[in-house]
mmCIF file of C-alpha atoms in Angstrom:
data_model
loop_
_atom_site.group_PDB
_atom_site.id
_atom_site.type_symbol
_atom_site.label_atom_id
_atom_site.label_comp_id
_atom_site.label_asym_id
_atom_site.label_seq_id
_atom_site.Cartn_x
_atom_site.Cartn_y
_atom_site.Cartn_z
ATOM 1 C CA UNK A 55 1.346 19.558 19.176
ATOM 2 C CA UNK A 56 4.607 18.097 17.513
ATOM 3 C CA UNK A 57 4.742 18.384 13.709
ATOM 4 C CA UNK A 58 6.568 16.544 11.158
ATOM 5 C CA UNK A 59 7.048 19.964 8.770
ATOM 6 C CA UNK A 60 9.178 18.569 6.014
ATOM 7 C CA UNK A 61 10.886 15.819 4.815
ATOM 8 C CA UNK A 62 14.678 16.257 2.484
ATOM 9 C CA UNK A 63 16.672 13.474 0.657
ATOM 10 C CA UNK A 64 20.269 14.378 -0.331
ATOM 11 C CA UNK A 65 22.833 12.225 -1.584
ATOM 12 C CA UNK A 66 26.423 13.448 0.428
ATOM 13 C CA UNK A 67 30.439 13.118 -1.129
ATOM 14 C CA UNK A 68 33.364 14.495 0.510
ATOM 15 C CA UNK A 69 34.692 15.081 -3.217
ATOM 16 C CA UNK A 70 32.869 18.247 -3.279
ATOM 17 C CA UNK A 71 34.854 19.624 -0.697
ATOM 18 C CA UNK A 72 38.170 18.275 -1.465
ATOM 19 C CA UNK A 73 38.430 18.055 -5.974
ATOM 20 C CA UNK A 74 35.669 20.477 -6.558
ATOM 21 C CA UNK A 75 38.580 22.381 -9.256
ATOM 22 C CA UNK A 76 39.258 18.576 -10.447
ATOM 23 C CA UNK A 77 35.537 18.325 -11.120
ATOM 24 C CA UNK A 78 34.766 18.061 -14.949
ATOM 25 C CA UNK A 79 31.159 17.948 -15.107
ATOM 26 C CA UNK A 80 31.175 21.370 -13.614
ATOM 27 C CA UNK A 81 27.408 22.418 -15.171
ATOM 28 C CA UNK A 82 26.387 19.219 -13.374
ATOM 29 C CA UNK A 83 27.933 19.588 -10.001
ATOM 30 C CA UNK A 84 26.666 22.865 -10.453
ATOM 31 C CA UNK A 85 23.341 22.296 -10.827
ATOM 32 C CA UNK A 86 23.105 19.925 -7.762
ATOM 33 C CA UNK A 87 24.813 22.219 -5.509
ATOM 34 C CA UNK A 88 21.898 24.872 -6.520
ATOM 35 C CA UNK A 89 19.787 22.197 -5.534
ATOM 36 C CA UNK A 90 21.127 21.669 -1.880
ATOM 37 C CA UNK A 91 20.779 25.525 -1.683
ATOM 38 C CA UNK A 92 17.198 25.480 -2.589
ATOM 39 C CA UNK A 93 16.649 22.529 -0.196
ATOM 40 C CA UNK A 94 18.440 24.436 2.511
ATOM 41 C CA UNK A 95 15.424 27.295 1.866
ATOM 42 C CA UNK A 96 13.217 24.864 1.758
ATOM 43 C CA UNK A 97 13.952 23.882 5.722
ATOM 44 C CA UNK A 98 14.387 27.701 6.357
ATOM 45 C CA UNK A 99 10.756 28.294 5.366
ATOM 46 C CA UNK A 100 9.676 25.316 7.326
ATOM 47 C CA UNK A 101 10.769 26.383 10.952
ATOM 48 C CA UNK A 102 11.988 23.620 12.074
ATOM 49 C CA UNK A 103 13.068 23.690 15.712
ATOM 50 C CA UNK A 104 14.603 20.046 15.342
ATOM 51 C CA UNK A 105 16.015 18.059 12.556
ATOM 52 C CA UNK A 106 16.275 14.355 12.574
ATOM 53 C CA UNK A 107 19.384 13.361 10.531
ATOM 54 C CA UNK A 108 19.337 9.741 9.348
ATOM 55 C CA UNK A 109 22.345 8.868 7.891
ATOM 56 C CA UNK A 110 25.346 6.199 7.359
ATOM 57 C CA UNK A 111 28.330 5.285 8.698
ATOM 58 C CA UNK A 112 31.491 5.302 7.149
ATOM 59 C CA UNK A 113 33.272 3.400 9.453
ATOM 60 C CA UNK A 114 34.701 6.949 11.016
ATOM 61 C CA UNK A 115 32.154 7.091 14.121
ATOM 62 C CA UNK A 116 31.549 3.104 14.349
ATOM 63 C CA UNK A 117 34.058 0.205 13.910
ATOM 64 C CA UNK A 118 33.924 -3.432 13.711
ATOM 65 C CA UNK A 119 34.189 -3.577 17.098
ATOM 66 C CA UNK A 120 30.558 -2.540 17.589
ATOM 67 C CA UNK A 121 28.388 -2.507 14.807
ATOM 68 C CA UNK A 122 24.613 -1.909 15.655
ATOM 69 C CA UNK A 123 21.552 -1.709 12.817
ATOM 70 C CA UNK A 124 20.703 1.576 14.094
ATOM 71 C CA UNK A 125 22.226 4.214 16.576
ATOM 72 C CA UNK A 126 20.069 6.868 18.123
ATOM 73 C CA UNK A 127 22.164 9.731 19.179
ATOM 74 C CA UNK A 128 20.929 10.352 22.592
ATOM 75 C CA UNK A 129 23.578 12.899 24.549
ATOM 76 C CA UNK A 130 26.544 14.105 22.849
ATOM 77 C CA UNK A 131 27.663 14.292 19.652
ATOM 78 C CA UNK A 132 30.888 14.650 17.787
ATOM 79 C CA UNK A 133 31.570 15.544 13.985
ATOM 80 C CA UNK A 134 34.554 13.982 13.334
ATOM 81 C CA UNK A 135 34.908 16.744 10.648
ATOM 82 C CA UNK A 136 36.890 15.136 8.016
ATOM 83 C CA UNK A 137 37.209 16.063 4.145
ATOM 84 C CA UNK A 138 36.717 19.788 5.388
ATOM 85 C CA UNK A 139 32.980 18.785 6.754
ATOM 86 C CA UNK A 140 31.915 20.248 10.313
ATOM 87 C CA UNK A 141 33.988 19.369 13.111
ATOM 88 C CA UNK A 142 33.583 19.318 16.811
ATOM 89 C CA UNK A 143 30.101 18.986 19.213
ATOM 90 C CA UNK A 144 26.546 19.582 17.658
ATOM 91 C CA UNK A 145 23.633 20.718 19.302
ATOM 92 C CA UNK A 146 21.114 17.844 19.927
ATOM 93 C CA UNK A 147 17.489 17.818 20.798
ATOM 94 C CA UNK A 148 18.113 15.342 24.122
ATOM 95 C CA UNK A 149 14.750 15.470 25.170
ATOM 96 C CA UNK A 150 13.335 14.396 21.835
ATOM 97 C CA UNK A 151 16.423 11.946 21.442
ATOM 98 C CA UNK A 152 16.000 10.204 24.342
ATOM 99 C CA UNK A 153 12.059 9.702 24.154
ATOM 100 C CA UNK A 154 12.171 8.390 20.625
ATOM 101 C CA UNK A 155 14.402 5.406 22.311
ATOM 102 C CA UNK A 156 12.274 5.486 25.254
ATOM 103 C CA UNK A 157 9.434 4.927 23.299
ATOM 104 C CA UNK A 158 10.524 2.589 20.728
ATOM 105 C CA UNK A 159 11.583 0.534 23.498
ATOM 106 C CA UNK A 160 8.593 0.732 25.248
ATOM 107 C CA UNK A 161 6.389 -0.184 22.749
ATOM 108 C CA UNK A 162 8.468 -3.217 21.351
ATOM 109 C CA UNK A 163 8.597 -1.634 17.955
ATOM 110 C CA UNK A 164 12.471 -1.314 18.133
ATOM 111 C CA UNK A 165 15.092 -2.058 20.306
ATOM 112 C CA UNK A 166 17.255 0.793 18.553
ATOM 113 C CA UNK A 167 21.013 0.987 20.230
ATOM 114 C CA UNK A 168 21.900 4.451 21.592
ATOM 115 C CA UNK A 169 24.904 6.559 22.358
ATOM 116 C CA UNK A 170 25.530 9.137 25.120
ATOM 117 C CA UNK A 171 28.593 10.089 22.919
ATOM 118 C CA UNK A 172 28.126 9.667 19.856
ATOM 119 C CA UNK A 173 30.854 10.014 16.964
ATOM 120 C CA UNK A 174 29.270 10.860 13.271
ATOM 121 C CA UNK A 175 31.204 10.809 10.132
ATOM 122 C CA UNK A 176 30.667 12.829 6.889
ATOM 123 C CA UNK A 177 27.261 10.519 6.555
ATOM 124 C CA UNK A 178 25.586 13.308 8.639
ATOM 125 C CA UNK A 179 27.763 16.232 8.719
ATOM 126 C CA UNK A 180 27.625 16.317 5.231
ATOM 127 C CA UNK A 181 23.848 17.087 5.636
ATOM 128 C CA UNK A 182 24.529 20.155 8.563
ATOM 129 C CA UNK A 183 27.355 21.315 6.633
ATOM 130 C CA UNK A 184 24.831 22.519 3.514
ATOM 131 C CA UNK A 185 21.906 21.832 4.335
ATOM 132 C CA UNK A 186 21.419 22.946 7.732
ATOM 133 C CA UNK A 187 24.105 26.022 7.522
ATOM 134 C CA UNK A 188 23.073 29.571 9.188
ATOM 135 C CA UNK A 189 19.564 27.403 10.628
ATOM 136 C CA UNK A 190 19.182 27.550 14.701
ATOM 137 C CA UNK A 191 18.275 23.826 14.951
ATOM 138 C CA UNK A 192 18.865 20.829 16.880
ATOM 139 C CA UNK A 193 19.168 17.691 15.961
ATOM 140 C CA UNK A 194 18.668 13.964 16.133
ATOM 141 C CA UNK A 195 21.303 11.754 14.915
ATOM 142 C CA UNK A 196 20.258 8.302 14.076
ATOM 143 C CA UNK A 197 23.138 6.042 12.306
ATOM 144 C CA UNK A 198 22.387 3.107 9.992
ATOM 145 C CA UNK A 199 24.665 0.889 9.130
ATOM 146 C CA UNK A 200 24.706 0.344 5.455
ATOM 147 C CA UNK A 201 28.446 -0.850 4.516
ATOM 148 C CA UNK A 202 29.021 -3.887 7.763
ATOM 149 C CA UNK A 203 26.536 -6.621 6.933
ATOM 150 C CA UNK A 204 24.780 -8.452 7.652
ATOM 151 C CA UNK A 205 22.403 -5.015 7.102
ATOM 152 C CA UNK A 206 18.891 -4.038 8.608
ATOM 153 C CA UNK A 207 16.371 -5.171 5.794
ATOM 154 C CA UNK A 208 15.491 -2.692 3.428
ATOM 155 C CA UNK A 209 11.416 -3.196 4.721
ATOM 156 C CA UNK A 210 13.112 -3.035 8.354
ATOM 157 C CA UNK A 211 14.274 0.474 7.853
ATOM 158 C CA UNK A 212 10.619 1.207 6.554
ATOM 159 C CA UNK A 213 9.122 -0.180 9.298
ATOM 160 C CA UNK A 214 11.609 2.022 12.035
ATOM 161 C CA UNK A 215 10.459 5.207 9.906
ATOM 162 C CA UNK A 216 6.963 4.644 10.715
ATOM 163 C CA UNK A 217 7.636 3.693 14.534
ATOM 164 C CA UNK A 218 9.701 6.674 15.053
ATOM 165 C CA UNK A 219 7.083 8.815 13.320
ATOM 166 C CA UNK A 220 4.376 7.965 15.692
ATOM 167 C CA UNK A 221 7.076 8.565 18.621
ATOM 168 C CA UNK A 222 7.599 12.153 17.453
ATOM 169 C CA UNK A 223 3.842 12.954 16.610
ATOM 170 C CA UNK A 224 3.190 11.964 20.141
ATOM 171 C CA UNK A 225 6.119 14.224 21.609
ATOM 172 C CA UNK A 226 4.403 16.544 23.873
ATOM 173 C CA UNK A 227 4.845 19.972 23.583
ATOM 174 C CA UNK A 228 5.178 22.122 20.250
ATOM 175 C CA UNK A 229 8.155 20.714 18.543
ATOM 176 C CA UNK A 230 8.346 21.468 14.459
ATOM 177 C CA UNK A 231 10.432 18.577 13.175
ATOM 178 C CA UNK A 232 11.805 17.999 9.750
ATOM 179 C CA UNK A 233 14.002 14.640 8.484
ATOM 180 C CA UNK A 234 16.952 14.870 6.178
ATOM 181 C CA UNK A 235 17.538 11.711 4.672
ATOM 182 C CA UNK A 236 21.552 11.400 3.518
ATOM 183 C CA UNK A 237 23.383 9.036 1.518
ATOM 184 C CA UNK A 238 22.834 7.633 -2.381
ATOM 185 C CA UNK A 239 22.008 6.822 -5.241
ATOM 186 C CA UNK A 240 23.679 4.616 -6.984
ATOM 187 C CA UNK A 241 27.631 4.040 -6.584
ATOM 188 C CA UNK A 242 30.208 1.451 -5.803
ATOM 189 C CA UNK A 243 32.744 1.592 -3.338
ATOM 190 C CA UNK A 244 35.578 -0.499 -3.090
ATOM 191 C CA UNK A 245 34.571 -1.684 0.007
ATOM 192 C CA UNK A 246 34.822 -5.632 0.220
ATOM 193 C CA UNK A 247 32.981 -7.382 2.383
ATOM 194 C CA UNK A 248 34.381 -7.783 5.689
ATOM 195 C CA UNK A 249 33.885 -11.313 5.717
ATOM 196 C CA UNK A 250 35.784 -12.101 2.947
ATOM 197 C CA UNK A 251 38.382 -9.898 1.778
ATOM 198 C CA UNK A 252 40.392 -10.822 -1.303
ATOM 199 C CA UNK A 253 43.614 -9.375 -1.993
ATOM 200 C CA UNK A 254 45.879 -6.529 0.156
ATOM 201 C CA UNK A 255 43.734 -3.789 -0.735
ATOM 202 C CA UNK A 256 40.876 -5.333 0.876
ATOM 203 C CA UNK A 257 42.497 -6.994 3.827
ATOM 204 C CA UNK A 258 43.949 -3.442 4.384
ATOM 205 C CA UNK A 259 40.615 -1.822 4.356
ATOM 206 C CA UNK A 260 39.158 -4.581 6.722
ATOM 207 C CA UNK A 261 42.186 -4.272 9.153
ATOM 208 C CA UNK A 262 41.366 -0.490 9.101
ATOM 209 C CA UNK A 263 37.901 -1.408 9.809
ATOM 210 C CA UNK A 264 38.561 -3.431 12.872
ATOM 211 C CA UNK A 265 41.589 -1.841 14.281
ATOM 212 C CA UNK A 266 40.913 1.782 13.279
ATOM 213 C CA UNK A 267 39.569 3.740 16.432
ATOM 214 C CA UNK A 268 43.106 4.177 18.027
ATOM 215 C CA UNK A 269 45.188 4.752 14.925
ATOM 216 C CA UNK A 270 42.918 6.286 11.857
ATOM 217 C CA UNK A 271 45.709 8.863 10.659
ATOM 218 C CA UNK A 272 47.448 5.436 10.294
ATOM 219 C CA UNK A 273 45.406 3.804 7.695
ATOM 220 C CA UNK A 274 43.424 6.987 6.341
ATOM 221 C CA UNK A 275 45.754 7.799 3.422
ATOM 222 C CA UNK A 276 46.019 4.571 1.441
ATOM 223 C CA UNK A 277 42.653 4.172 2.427
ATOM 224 C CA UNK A 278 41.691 7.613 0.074
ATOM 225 C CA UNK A 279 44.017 6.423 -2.220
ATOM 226 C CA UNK A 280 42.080 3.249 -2.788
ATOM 227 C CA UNK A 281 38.706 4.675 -3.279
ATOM 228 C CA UNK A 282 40.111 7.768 -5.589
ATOM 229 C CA UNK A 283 41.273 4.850 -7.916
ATOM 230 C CA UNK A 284 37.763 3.590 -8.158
ATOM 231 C CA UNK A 285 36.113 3.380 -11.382
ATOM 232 C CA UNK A 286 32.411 5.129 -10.838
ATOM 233 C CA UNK A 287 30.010 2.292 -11.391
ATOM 234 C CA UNK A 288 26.569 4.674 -11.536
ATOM 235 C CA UNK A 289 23.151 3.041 -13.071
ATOM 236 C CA UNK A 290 21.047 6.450 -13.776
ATOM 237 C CA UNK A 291 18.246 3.877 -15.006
ATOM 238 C CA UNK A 292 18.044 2.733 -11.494
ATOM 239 C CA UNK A 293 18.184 5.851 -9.918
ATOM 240 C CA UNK A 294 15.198 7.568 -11.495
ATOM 241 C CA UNK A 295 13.311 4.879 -11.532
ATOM 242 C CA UNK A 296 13.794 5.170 -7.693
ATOM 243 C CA UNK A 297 12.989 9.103 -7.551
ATOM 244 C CA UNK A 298 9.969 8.046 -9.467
ATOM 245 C CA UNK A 299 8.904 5.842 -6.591
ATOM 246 C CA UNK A 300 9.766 8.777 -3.884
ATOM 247 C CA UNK A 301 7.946 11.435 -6.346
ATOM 248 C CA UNK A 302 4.635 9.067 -6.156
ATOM 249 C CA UNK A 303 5.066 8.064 -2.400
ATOM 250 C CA UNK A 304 5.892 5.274 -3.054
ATOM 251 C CA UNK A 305 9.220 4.767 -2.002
ATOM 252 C CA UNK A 306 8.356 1.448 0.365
ATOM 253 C CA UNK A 307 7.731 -0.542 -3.300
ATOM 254 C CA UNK A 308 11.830 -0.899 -2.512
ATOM 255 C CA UNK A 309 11.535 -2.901 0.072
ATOM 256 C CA UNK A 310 9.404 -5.022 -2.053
ATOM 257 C CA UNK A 311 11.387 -5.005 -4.884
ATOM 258 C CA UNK A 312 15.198 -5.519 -3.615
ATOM 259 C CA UNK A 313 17.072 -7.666 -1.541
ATOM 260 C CA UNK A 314 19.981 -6.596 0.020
ATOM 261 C CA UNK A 315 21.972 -8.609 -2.350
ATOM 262 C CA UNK A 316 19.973 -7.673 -5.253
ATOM 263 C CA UNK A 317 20.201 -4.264 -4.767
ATOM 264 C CA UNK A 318 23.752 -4.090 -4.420
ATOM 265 C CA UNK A 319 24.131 -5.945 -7.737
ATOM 266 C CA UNK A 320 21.940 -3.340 -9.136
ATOM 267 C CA UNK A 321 23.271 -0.270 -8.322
ATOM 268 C CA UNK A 322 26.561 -1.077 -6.137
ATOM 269 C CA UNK A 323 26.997 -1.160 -2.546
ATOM 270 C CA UNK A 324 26.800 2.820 -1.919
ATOM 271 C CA UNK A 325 23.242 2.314 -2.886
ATOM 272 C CA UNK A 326 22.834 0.709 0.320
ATOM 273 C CA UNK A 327 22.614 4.304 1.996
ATOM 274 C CA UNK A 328 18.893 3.928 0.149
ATOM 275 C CA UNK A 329 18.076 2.852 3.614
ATOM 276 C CA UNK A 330 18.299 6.826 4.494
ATOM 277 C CA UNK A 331 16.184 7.740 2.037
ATOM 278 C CA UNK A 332 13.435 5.141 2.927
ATOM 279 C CA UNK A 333 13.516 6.033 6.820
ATOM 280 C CA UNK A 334 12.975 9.609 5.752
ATOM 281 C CA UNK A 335 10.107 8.985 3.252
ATOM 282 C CA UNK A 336 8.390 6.380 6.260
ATOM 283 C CA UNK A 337 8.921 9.266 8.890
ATOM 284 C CA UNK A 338 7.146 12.005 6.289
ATOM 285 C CA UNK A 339 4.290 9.240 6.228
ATOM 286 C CA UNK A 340 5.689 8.452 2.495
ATOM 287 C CA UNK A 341 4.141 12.059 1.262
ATOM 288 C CA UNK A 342 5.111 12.666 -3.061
ATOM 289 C CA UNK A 343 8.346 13.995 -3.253
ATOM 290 C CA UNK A 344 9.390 17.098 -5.503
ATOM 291 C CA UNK A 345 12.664 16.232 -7.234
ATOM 292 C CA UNK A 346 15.447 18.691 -7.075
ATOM 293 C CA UNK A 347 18.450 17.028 -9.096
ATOM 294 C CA UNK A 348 19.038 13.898 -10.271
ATOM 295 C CA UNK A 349 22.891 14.004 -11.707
ATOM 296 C CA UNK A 350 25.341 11.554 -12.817
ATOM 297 C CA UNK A 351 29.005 12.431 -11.240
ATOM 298 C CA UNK A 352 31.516 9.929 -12.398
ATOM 299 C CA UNK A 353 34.009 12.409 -10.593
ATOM 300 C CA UNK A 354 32.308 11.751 -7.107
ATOM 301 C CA UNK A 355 31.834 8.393 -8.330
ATOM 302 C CA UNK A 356 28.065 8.642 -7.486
ATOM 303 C CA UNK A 357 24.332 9.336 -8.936
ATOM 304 C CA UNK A 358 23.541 12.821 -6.790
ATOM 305 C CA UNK A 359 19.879 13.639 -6.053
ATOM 306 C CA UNK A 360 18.321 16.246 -3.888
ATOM 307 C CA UNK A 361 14.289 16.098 -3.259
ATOM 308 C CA UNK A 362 11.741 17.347 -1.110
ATOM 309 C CA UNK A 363 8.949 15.915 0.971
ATOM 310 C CA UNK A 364 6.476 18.661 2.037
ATOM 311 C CA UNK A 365 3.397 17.077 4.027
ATOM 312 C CA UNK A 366 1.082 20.768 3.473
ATOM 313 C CA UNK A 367 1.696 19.982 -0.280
ATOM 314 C CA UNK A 368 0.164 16.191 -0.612
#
């Protein structure tokens, strides 16, 4: 019998990689990078022999091109190993892959894109790179998009969790599973809209968008230099009141409570990689979460939180 052994939330930033000496809130980053360690145990203990890996795209893997809801990695798939994250081809569970978009399919629950090559960005590989490190897993790669709206509804991506969850509980054979759900809390980018850019900053960053996928090394360093002159814009109120939800299994009440509009104005367009989070808890059957870390990094511009969902402990 397939199992669904544990559940992990992480928020992800490249800064830790690249201005960990330029980080001033050392005690803080500190503390969450403890946290990401005691996560990684966490899976250890757990077994897993696959890991789904919800996560968001940073427009490294998908452009404007092509911009589905969701992406199901299916065959292979490519870290495009930027910021010092893992690079190169990752092991994936095909057979699982492929029946969770068989079955979702199937059963008209979702008609999910997938990829037979599929590109990820530091939206997952931030996850493998220290969460999953020294574990011999697969995994499952499934991309939402978070930052290209118009973007999956918040009670959409609760909805997929569930579906996908009864695909894997009805995988045949012995399969222990675990989710890692990456991305968050609150932050703003300075990402405009795509739709309606104002200014050369932002029609840069939307030119990169569209026209990227030949010529990255082309746009990639203004485009750093733009976001490392971004003010952090982090809203800690909103952010535990959102690990409260998770810690009570209750993280669904989002949908409920937040537009996609709303929630941007809340707690900035980052927050959007919520979404992660969400699919994670729905897939873990929404099971009380133990918090980690919660801490505020103006330095990484973002509110970082690590929890666990364990199912044996409900």
């Amino acid at each position: 019998m397939t199992e669904i052994v544990l559940g992990v939330g992480a928020s992800h930033s490249t800064l830790m990689n690249t201005h960990w000496q330029e980080t001033l809130h050392k005690d803080r980053a500190e503390r969450f990078r403890d946290a990401l360690r005691s996560a990684r145990d966490a899976l250890a203990s757990a077994r897993p022999d696959t890991v789904i890996i919800v996560g968001s795209n940073h427009f490294r893997g998908f452009w404007l091109d092509l911009i589905p809801s969701f992406t199901i990695g299916v065959g292979e798939c490519i870290a495009g190993g930027e910021s010092g994250t893992p690079q190169g081809p990752q092991p994936v569970d095909v057979a699982l892959a492929r029946h969770i978009a068989n079955s979702l399919v199937e059963s008209g629950r979702s008609d999910a894109a997938f990829s037979a090559r599929l590109q990820i960005d530091h939206g997952q590989s931030h996850a493998i790179q220290y969460l999953l490190d020294g574990l011999d897993v697969e995994i499952v790669p499934l991309v939402v998009n978070v930052f290209a709206p118009p973007l999956p509804s918040l009670g959409r991506c609760d909805d997929l969790g569930r579906a996908i969850r009864e695909t894997v509980l009805a995988f045949p054979g012995d399969r222990r599973v675990a989710v890692i759900g990456s991305g968050g809390l609150s932050h703003r980018l300075p990402w405009p809209d795509w739709r309606d850019p104002h200014g050369d900053d932002e029609e840069f960053i939307v030119d990169a968008w569209l026209n990227g996928r030949e010529n990255w090394p082309d746009y990639d360093a203004r485009r750093r230099e733009i976001i490392r002159a971004a003010e952090a814009a982090i809203n800690p109120e909103f952010d535990h009141a959102f690990l409260h939800l998770l810690e009570r299994g209750q993280a669904h009440r989002l949908a409920d409570a937040f537009t996609t509009e709303e929630l941007e104005k809340t707690a900035g367009n980052g927050a959007q990689e919520l979404r992660t989070w969400l699919l994670m808890a729905a897939l873990l059957d929404h099971a009380p979460a133990r918090r980690l870390a919660y801490e505020s990094m103006p330095e990484w511009l973002t509110g970082m939180a690590v929890a666990v969902l364990d199912p044996a402990h409900t």
